Amino acid sequence: MSQFAQVLLSGLSTGSIYALAAIGFTLIWQAAQTVNFAQGEFVMLPAFFVLVAINFLGMPLWLALLFGLLMAVLVLGLLFKKLIVEPMLPKTGLPLIIATMALSILLKESVKEFYGAEAQPFPDILPQQTMNLAGAVISVQDILNLVISITAVVALTLFLNRTITGRSMQATAQNPAVATILGIDTKRMVLYTFLINAGLAALASFLISPLYLAKFSNGETLGVVAFIAAIVGGFNQIRGAIAGGLLIGVLDNLTATYITAEYRAALPLVLLILIILWRPQGLLGTDEGRQV
Amino acid sequence: MNALTPVMSVRGISKQFDAIKAVDDVSFDVYPGEILGLIGPNGSGKSTLFNCILGQLAADRGTVEVGGQAVSNKRSCDLSKLGIGRTFQQLSVFPEMTVLDNIIVAGQEHEGTMISRLFGAPDAGLTEQAEQMIAFFRLSHLRDEQAGSLSYGQQKLVDAAMAFMAGPNIVLLDEPAGGVNLTMLAGLKERLISYNREHATTFVVIEHNMEFVMSLCTRIIVLAEGAIIAEGTPDQIRSNQMVIDAYLGG
């Protein structure tokens, strides 16, 4: 039982970080009706902004994290939206999706070229102690990862549902033409969405990099898992992305511990196939009708 | 009526799609408090004209003035703040929000500053006004329903309520009667006339339902192949031979 609790908590912790990245897929889908295939690299890159700030600019960790967050919001939020999405937005669909694939390669290869192909140690930002809870050895880092991720998601949900701007963002996602006529600056709302996505990706990066180290290729796995989590949970619902992320994190850990670790990488794909066959809109997603 | 200063002046609007002239040098004035009908066969350029007026389509030529102010170079989202509202031909509610939230969202962009909207109360202090609008359109029993779950006609009423929520001076209604059943249609017309009389709000209405448009509008402009072919009161339009030939039929 104690082992089960440990495995469950660890899975929830990792899953909550996947959920942060998966929410990004949902946000960008709602704002721009596109899939950002560079989302994994969006989670990989902020860790390198922090490492640059520490190793080349001599910043202390707290300032480096702030620098990393600001750079992420600037590069992965503002510049991504202005330079790639906005010029291509009228042509939604395949061209924009291909552009995000190209961006994914560009970011990955740039980090490899400028920082190196080796995995880089990332400073611990959370306590490394363990605590004994009813016989189970619990990692404080796991608990805090989970708490921080859930806090971020709750804050985002409150912002979207309990502020005027949040409601304007929802209106823009649901019907941009009407939102515009009602006076909502939809371009600004879409920009907010991209900035929030970049912030969440940076947070996911800061939480996961101490566990997996910072490496140029981290985005490959993270991007795929977060994409699958968003589909499994329901691509058009934030709550779906959260559920999908947590589910994959927990199942991954349980499978590796109690069944086999050899096929753990295949588990999200099996889950994806089952969900597509059984409930294509995802566990918590809703059907979307589209005019063609 | 023509002695009044127009609330909206459309001058020489033209829009061409490849070889097709969708709107061809259209000019007209809209006067305070009137209900102006824009009618014409399918493809006559009515909705394109609406889209050009509201900047949702860039006109090739021509200007639009509202309240004496040129709006041709304004962003669509800024027109609402100049007192212009619009409904759409297709359903245009926010389907995942309640009826109340739809109507609050329709008015909230006129409240507060950008910063206060970032942190302000979600109803922007508009709940009472939204409740009144819901009651005016007799939607109180649907207040907490998701807008997307309502019938087509009910969504049309929500759409109209949203267009009026920001207190516009002029509202462009694009086929408000389209797909609405007869019972609901009578209610919609009665509500529009009542709102027009109570608030002196000006309407420009595109509509194919001749009975609806003839009984609602005080003046009618007829478009055919993108150009104005007739203008007058409903009675004058009914008896205009050119209109009968081009649109109303024998």
XYZ file of C-alpha atoms in Angstrom:
542
model
C 0.000 0.000 0.000
C 2.808 2.404 0.880
C 4.503 1.661 -2.433
C 1.249 2.271 -4.249
C 0.883 5.686 -2.572
C 4.440 6.603 -3.536
C 3.920 5.537 -7.135
C 0.563 7.291 -7.320
C 1.924 10.562 -5.957
C 4.933 10.446 -8.216
C 2.617 9.819 -11.192
C 0.349 12.686 -10.233
C 3.387 14.937 -9.877
C 4.740 14.124 -13.343
C 1.227 14.078 -14.771
C 0.509 17.564 -13.455
C 3.550 18.839 -15.373
C 2.327 17.060 -18.517
C -1.018 18.757 -17.880
C 0.608 22.205 -17.924
C 2.035 21.465 -21.358
C -1.209 19.840 -22.539
C -3.234 22.900 -21.540
C -1.064 24.830 -23.997
C -2.350 22.656 -26.851
C -5.914 23.382 -25.753
C -5.378 27.132 -25.354
C -3.763 27.518 -28.753
C -6.385 25.315 -30.384
C -9.122 27.514 -28.925
C -7.384 30.770 -29.836
C -5.994 29.983 -33.285
C -7.611 26.680 -34.303
C -4.203 25.159 -34.833
C -1.978 22.547 -33.236
C 1.376 23.781 -32.009
C 3.775 20.934 -32.734
C 6.571 22.957 -31.149
C 4.860 22.736 -27.731
C 7.409 20.188 -26.483
C 10.242 22.537 -27.433
C 8.332 25.356 -25.700
C 8.792 23.315 -22.498
C 12.426 22.445 -23.292
C 13.653 25.980 -24.094
C 12.935 28.004 -20.903
C 15.272 25.714 -18.927
C 18.080 26.816 -21.255
C 17.153 30.495 -20.772
C 17.681 29.864 -17.046
C 20.987 28.064 -17.618
C 22.221 30.928 -19.818
C 21.234 33.428 -17.130
C 23.105 31.465 -14.447
C 26.162 30.341 -16.392
C 26.727 33.274 -18.753
C 25.050 36.242 -17.093
C 25.930 35.275 -13.539
C 22.423 35.647 -12.168
C 21.295 33.995 -8.934
C 18.749 31.188 -9.348
C 15.647 33.245 -8.445
C 16.600 35.995 -10.900
C 17.499 33.424 -13.548
C 14.047 31.832 -13.176
C 12.425 35.237 -13.570
C 14.643 35.915 -16.599
C 13.685 32.518 -18.039
C 9.994 33.218 -17.533
C 10.206 36.661 -19.155
C 12.243 35.359 -22.074
C 9.754 32.518 -22.562
C 6.818 34.933 -22.571
C 8.672 37.232 -24.985
C 10.029 34.602 -27.401
C 7.493 31.767 -27.146
C 4.514 34.029 -26.546
C 4.875 37.426 -28.191
C 7.342 36.663 -31.007
C 5.764 33.294 -31.841
C 2.366 34.953 -32.159
C 3.554 38.045 -34.048
C 6.103 36.473 -36.412
C 4.631 33.061 -37.143
C 0.992 32.740 -36.147
C -0.377 36.185 -37.041
C 0.924 36.312 -40.633
C -0.340 32.776 -41.256
C -3.566 32.924 -39.246
C -5.812 33.739 -42.209
C -4.589 30.488 -43.795
C -5.247 28.328 -40.694
C -4.882 24.607 -41.072
C -1.960 22.836 -42.651
C 0.439 25.755 -43.399
C 0.438 26.929 -39.786
C 0.775 23.390 -38.456
C 3.756 22.798 -40.764
C 5.231 26.111 -39.579
C 5.069 24.926 -35.966
C 6.788 21.676 -36.991
C 9.569 23.707 -38.602
C 9.797 25.872 -35.483
C 10.135 22.729 -33.390
C 13.162 21.632 -35.442
C 14.621 25.135 -35.396
C 14.407 25.447 -31.599
C 15.769 21.953 -30.994
C 18.701 22.284 -33.373
C 19.478 25.826 -32.189
C 19.785 24.681 -28.573
C 21.917 21.731 -29.676
C 24.152 24.032 -31.721
C 24.536 26.843 -29.208
C 24.437 24.996 -25.892
C 25.446 21.440 -26.700
C 23.960 18.003 -27.180
C 24.738 16.781 -23.670
C 22.113 16.760 -20.952
C 22.742 19.690 -18.626
C 22.200 19.538 -14.870
C 19.461 21.936 -13.826
C 19.539 23.434 -10.327
C 17.023 22.099 -7.819
C 14.390 24.709 -7.195
C 12.440 22.625 -4.680
C 13.563 20.795 -1.494
C 14.912 17.287 -2.133
C 13.896 15.786 1.210
C 11.516 12.918 1.669
C 8.909 12.512 4.371
C 7.313 9.450 5.880
C 3.561 9.453 5.678
C 1.729 6.391 7.049
C 4.628 4.179 6.071
C 5.006 5.633 2.605
C 8.182 7.532 1.723
C 6.932 10.639 -0.033
C 9.112 13.045 -2.011
C 8.581 16.659 -0.983
C 9.524 17.657 -4.530
C 6.696 15.498 -5.906
C 4.201 17.082 -3.541
C 5.349 20.605 -4.367
C 5.394 19.917 -8.107
C 1.784 18.808 -7.815
C 0.796 21.747 -5.605
C 2.480 24.325 -7.862
C 0.963 22.866 -11.025
C -2.516 22.657 -9.518
C -2.184 26.216 -8.189
C -1.242 27.438 -11.675
C -4.195 25.624 -13.249
C -6.631 26.903 -10.611
C -5.296 30.447 -11.090
C -5.752 30.131 -14.857
C -9.294 28.785 -14.444
C -10.191 31.593 -12.040
C -8.726 34.151 -14.432
C -10.737 32.771 -17.364
C -14.004 32.452 -15.446
C -13.867 35.234 -12.890
C -12.423 38.232 -14.724
C -13.785 40.369 -17.527
C -10.704 39.734 -19.650
C -10.986 35.983 -19.051
C -14.550 36.025 -20.272
C -13.536 38.059 -23.309
C -10.899 35.411 -24.048
C -13.544 32.686 -23.808
C -15.861 34.676 -26.068
C -13.034 35.081 -28.587
C -12.375 31.340 -28.514
C -16.058 30.477 -28.993
C -16.996 32.982 -31.700
C -14.336 35.492 -32.777
C -16.468 37.300 -35.394
C -19.200 38.065 -32.894
C -16.697 38.952 -30.164
C -15.166 41.547 -32.493
C -18.509 43.141 -33.274
C -19.243 43.354 -29.549
C -16.115 45.474 -29.166
C -13.710 42.806 -27.915
C -10.185 43.296 -29.204
C -9.854 39.701 -30.327
C -6.252 40.108 -31.505
C -5.275 41.169 -28.014
C -7.225 38.278 -26.460
C -5.428 35.816 -28.742
C -2.113 37.404 -27.748
C -2.978 36.943 -24.060
C -3.610 33.274 -24.793
C -0.173 32.861 -26.343
C 1.481 34.690 -23.444
C -0.290 32.453 -20.928
C 0.722 29.356 -22.873
C 4.357 30.501 -22.825
C 4.146 31.130 -19.076
C 2.705 27.671 -18.424
C 5.347 26.076 -20.656
C 8.065 27.898 -18.706
C 6.609 26.682 -15.407
C 6.489 23.109 -16.720
C 10.096 23.503 -17.855
C 11.277 24.716 -14.445
C 9.503 21.847 -12.673
C 10.490 18.998 -14.965
C 14.095 19.939 -15.770
C 15.440 19.149 -12.262
C 13.964 15.641 -12.714
C 15.036 14.888 -16.284
C 17.939 17.367 -16.742
C 17.891 19.967 -19.494
C 18.472 18.513 -22.943
C 17.801 19.784 -26.444
C 15.725 16.690 -27.244
C 13.493 16.807 -24.136
C 10.711 18.389 -26.163
C 10.309 15.324 -28.368
C 8.943 13.131 -25.581
C 7.224 15.933 -23.690
C 5.515 17.241 -26.803
C 4.161 13.831 -27.790
C 2.992 12.952 -24.261
C 1.335 16.371 -23.764
C -0.319 16.134 -27.206
C -1.692 12.698 -26.381
C -2.780 13.915 -22.925
C -4.732 16.751 -24.551
C -6.438 14.355 -26.989
C -7.174 11.741 -24.330
C -8.673 14.331 -21.987
C -10.507 16.295 -24.675
C -8.658 18.683 -26.943
C -11.099 21.567 -26.622
C -11.396 21.642 -22.831
C -8.813 22.771 -20.274
C -10.232 20.311 -17.748
C -9.704 17.581 -20.336
C -6.031 18.475 -20.733
C -5.608 18.324 -16.948
C -7.354 14.952 -16.716
C -5.337 13.583 -19.647
C -2.022 14.742 -18.191
C -2.723 13.301 -14.748
C -4.044 10.032 -16.201
C -0.971 9.469 -18.354
C 1.379 10.372 -15.493
C -0.283 7.945 -13.089
C -0.750 5.087 -15.583
C 2.856 5.466 -16.725
C 4.142 5.069 -13.171
C 1.769 2.259 -12.249
C 2.602 0.311 -15.413
C 6.348 0.734 -14.917
C 6.124 -0.393 -11.290
C 3.581 -3.204 -11.384
C 3.672 -4.526 -14.955
C 6.764 -3.688 -16.981
C 8.973 -0.677 -17.549
C 9.922 -1.879 -21.018
C 6.728 -0.727 -22.710
C 6.059 2.406 -20.673
C 6.761 4.614 -23.703
C 4.062 2.744 -25.632
C 1.405 3.253 -22.981
C 0.314 6.779 -24.029
C 0.006 5.572 -27.623
C -2.146 2.595 -26.595
C -4.287 4.943 -24.553
C -4.570 7.296 -27.526
C -5.738 4.495 -29.830
C -8.312 3.285 -27.297
C -9.682 6.790 -26.753
C -9.890 7.532 -30.472
C -11.803 4.301 -31.008
C -14.086 4.613 -27.992
C -14.559 8.350 -27.451
C -12.983 10.469 -30.203
C -13.843 13.757 -28.482
C -11.763 12.695 -25.457
C -12.786 11.834 -21.905
C -14.054 15.301 -21.023
C -14.125 16.919 -24.458
C -17.181 18.009 -26.399
C -18.131 17.404 -30.017
C -17.176 20.232 -32.324
C -19.182 20.944 -35.443
C -17.314 22.728 -38.189
C -18.533 24.274 -41.400
C -16.590 23.331 -44.495
C -37.344 63.055 -42.206
C -34.605 64.054 -44.652
C -34.160 67.386 -42.867
C -32.575 65.443 -39.994
C -28.833 64.871 -39.757
C -28.136 61.245 -40.717
C -26.811 58.886 -38.024
C -25.045 56.980 -40.762
C -23.994 58.018 -44.272
C -22.812 55.455 -46.787
C -21.110 56.991 -49.817
C -20.081 55.172 -52.978
C -19.307 51.798 -51.411
C -18.081 49.284 -53.998
C -16.746 45.769 -53.551
C -15.710 43.410 -56.288
C -14.801 39.695 -55.995
C -12.799 38.789 -59.102
C -15.137 39.643 -61.993
C -18.248 39.918 -59.811
C -19.391 43.321 -58.588
C -20.890 42.390 -55.239
C -21.599 45.998 -54.244
C -21.627 48.695 -56.893
C -21.375 52.356 -55.876
C -23.992 52.211 -53.133
C -24.871 55.443 -51.304
C -27.614 56.092 -48.758
C -28.281 57.863 -45.473
C -29.846 56.425 -42.349
C -31.803 58.832 -40.153
C -32.241 58.835 -36.360
C -34.887 56.459 -35.062
C -35.881 54.978 -38.411
C -36.089 51.300 -39.256
C -34.526 50.991 -42.689
C -34.946 47.756 -44.625
C -32.382 46.480 -47.125
C -33.958 43.905 -49.379
C -33.028 42.158 -52.579
C -32.595 38.728 -54.117
C -29.889 36.329 -52.927
C -26.501 37.550 -54.107
C -27.645 41.148 -54.419
C -24.863 42.290 -52.084
C -26.773 42.994 -48.863
C -24.551 41.096 -46.433
C -21.397 42.183 -48.283
C -22.570 45.775 -47.839
C -23.059 45.170 -44.092
C -19.586 43.673 -43.870
C -18.085 46.661 -45.726
C -19.907 49.127 -43.469
C -18.548 47.367 -40.385
C -15.024 46.974 -41.727
C -15.240 43.179 -41.704
C -14.580 43.368 -45.423
C -12.398 46.102 -46.911
C -14.428 48.044 -49.481
C -12.654 48.783 -52.775
C -14.068 52.312 -52.752
C -16.362 54.485 -50.696
C -16.722 55.824 -47.191
C -18.981 55.333 -44.201
C -19.684 58.022 -41.623
C -21.420 57.407 -38.327
C -22.502 60.434 -36.340
C -20.441 62.588 -38.702
C -17.289 60.566 -37.994
C -15.552 58.558 -40.739
C -15.398 54.904 -39.697
C -13.945 53.348 -42.844
C -10.476 53.074 -41.305
C -11.647 51.944 -37.859
C -11.100 48.446 -36.573
C -14.293 46.375 -36.361
C -13.913 46.077 -32.595
C -13.863 49.871 -32.212
C -17.197 50.372 -33.993
C -19.103 49.020 -31.015
C -17.704 51.873 -28.919
C -19.023 54.323 -31.536
C -22.526 53.018 -30.900
C -22.870 50.487 -33.723
C -24.308 47.033 -33.046
C -24.853 44.086 -35.341
C -26.534 40.706 -35.482
C -25.437 37.995 -37.900
C -27.241 35.913 -40.466
C -25.900 32.748 -38.844
C -26.382 32.021 -35.168
C -23.990 34.180 -33.242
C -24.106 33.403 -29.568
C -21.308 32.054 -27.400
C -22.583 28.480 -27.186
C -20.776 27.377 -24.030
C -21.856 30.381 -21.951
C -25.210 30.850 -20.246
C -27.731 33.292 -21.686
C -26.922 35.723 -18.859
C -23.179 35.510 -19.499
C -23.687 36.004 -23.247
C -25.516 39.239 -22.596
C -23.040 40.454 -19.980
C -20.127 39.773 -22.360
C -21.961 41.822 -24.985
C -21.775 44.885 -22.743
C -18.598 44.425 -20.762
C -16.100 45.875 -23.225
C -17.599 49.287 -22.622
C -16.862 49.093 -18.901
C -13.659 50.160 -17.158
C -10.070 50.300 -18.340
C -7.836 47.566 -19.744
C -6.296 47.066 -16.282
C -9.603 47.011 -14.422
C -10.920 44.491 -16.934
C -7.938 42.247 -16.169
C -8.872 42.016 -12.497
C -12.430 43.348 -12.331
C -15.530 41.443 -11.238
C -16.624 38.998 -13.932
C -20.052 40.557 -14.377
C -18.537 44.050 -14.819
C -21.418 45.310 -12.673
C -23.767 44.550 -15.540
C -25.895 41.752 -14.100
C -28.881 43.981 -13.348
C -28.808 45.580 -16.801
C -28.428 42.143 -18.399
C -31.392 40.842 -16.375
C -33.478 43.731 -17.698
C -32.438 42.963 -21.259
C -33.270 39.278 -20.727
C -36.673 40.237 -19.345
C -37.275 42.648 -22.253
C -36.723 39.839 -24.753
C -38.798 37.480 -22.558
C -35.913 35.100 -22.007
C -35.979 35.079 -18.179
C -36.874 31.385 -18.020
C -33.729 30.609 -20.036
C -31.381 32.886 -18.063
C -29.099 30.101 -16.803
C -29.320 27.782 -19.816
C -26.286 27.287 -22.036
C -26.909 29.402 -25.125
C -25.817 26.557 -27.408
C -28.595 24.331 -26.056
C -31.423 26.730 -27.016
C -33.641 26.446 -30.062
C -32.734 28.402 -33.193
C -35.388 31.024 -32.565
C -34.390 31.438 -28.928
C -30.771 31.929 -29.957
C -31.894 34.617 -32.408
C -33.552 36.441 -29.507
C -30.372 36.128 -27.411
C -28.422 37.449 -30.395
C -30.720 40.483 -30.617
C -30.471 41.098 -26.861
C -26.673 40.988 -27.154
C -26.697 43.542 -29.964
C -28.675 45.967 -27.783
C -26.774 45.398 -24.530
C -24.137 48.061 -25.154
C -26.825 50.679 -25.827
C -26.035 51.255 -29.515
C -27.389 54.199 -31.499
C -27.684 52.104 -34.636
C -28.054 48.328 -35.038
C -27.541 46.386 -38.252
C -29.774 43.308 -38.179
C -28.833 40.634 -40.711
C -31.854 38.434 -41.424
C -33.279 38.455 -37.897
C -36.311 36.455 -39.040
C -34.334 33.747 -40.851
C -35.296 30.291 -39.551
C -37.497 31.675 -36.759
C -40.938 30.090 -36.346
C -44.059 32.226 -36.792
C -44.925 32.542 -33.097
C -41.433 33.615 -32.166
C -41.248 35.884 -35.209
C -44.258 37.898 -34.067
C -42.638 38.277 -30.651
C -39.322 39.338 -32.178
C -40.962 41.982 -34.365
C -42.994 43.321 -31.467
C -39.817 43.518 -29.316
C -37.834 45.293 -32.029
C -40.552 47.873 -32.602
C -40.912 48.367 -28.865
C -37.152 48.850 -28.428
C -37.056 51.267 -31.349
C -39.837 53.368 -29.820
C -38.525 53.293 -26.250
C -34.872 54.049 -27.060
C -35.105 55.796 -30.461
C -32.482 53.316 -31.657
C -31.999 53.229 -35.415
C -32.176 49.872 -37.207
C -30.951 48.770 -40.602
C -32.519 45.414 -41.383
C -31.612 42.891 -44.077
C -34.488 40.488 -44.495
C -36.055 38.126 -47.025
C -39.329 37.693 -45.167
C -41.396 40.331 -46.979
C -44.300 40.329 -44.553
C -41.857 40.857 -41.672
C -39.867 43.583 -43.372
C -42.884 45.461 -44.747
C -44.552 45.603 -41.339
C -41.344 46.441 -39.444
C -39.595 49.010 -41.606
C -40.392 52.662 -42.144
C -38.274 52.937 -45.299
C -36.872 50.310 -47.653
C -33.941 50.225 -50.059
C -33.904 47.535 -52.730
C -30.624 46.133 -54.040
C -30.178 44.075 -57.187
C -26.814 42.935 -58.542
C -25.038 45.112 -55.979
C -26.758 48.399 -56.876
C -29.732 50.299 -55.468
C -32.742 49.959 -57.796
C -35.434 51.514 -55.609
C -36.018 53.341 -52.367
C -39.217 54.327 -50.571
C -41.869 53.481 -48.035
C -43.121 49.875 -47.852
C -46.206 50.814 -49.900
C -44.089 52.503 -52.586
C -41.788 49.473 -52.777
C -44.708 47.049 -53.044
C -46.025 48.879 -56.084
C -42.664 49.621 -57.754
C -42.650 47.780 -61.084
C -38.852 47.502 -61.201
C -38.844 45.875 -57.757
C -41.671 43.556 -58.697
C -39.783 42.480 -61.808
C -36.412 42.067 -60.083
C -37.430 40.639 -56.733
C -41.031 40.489 -55.563
C -42.382 38.799 -58.636
C -45.859 38.943 -60.076
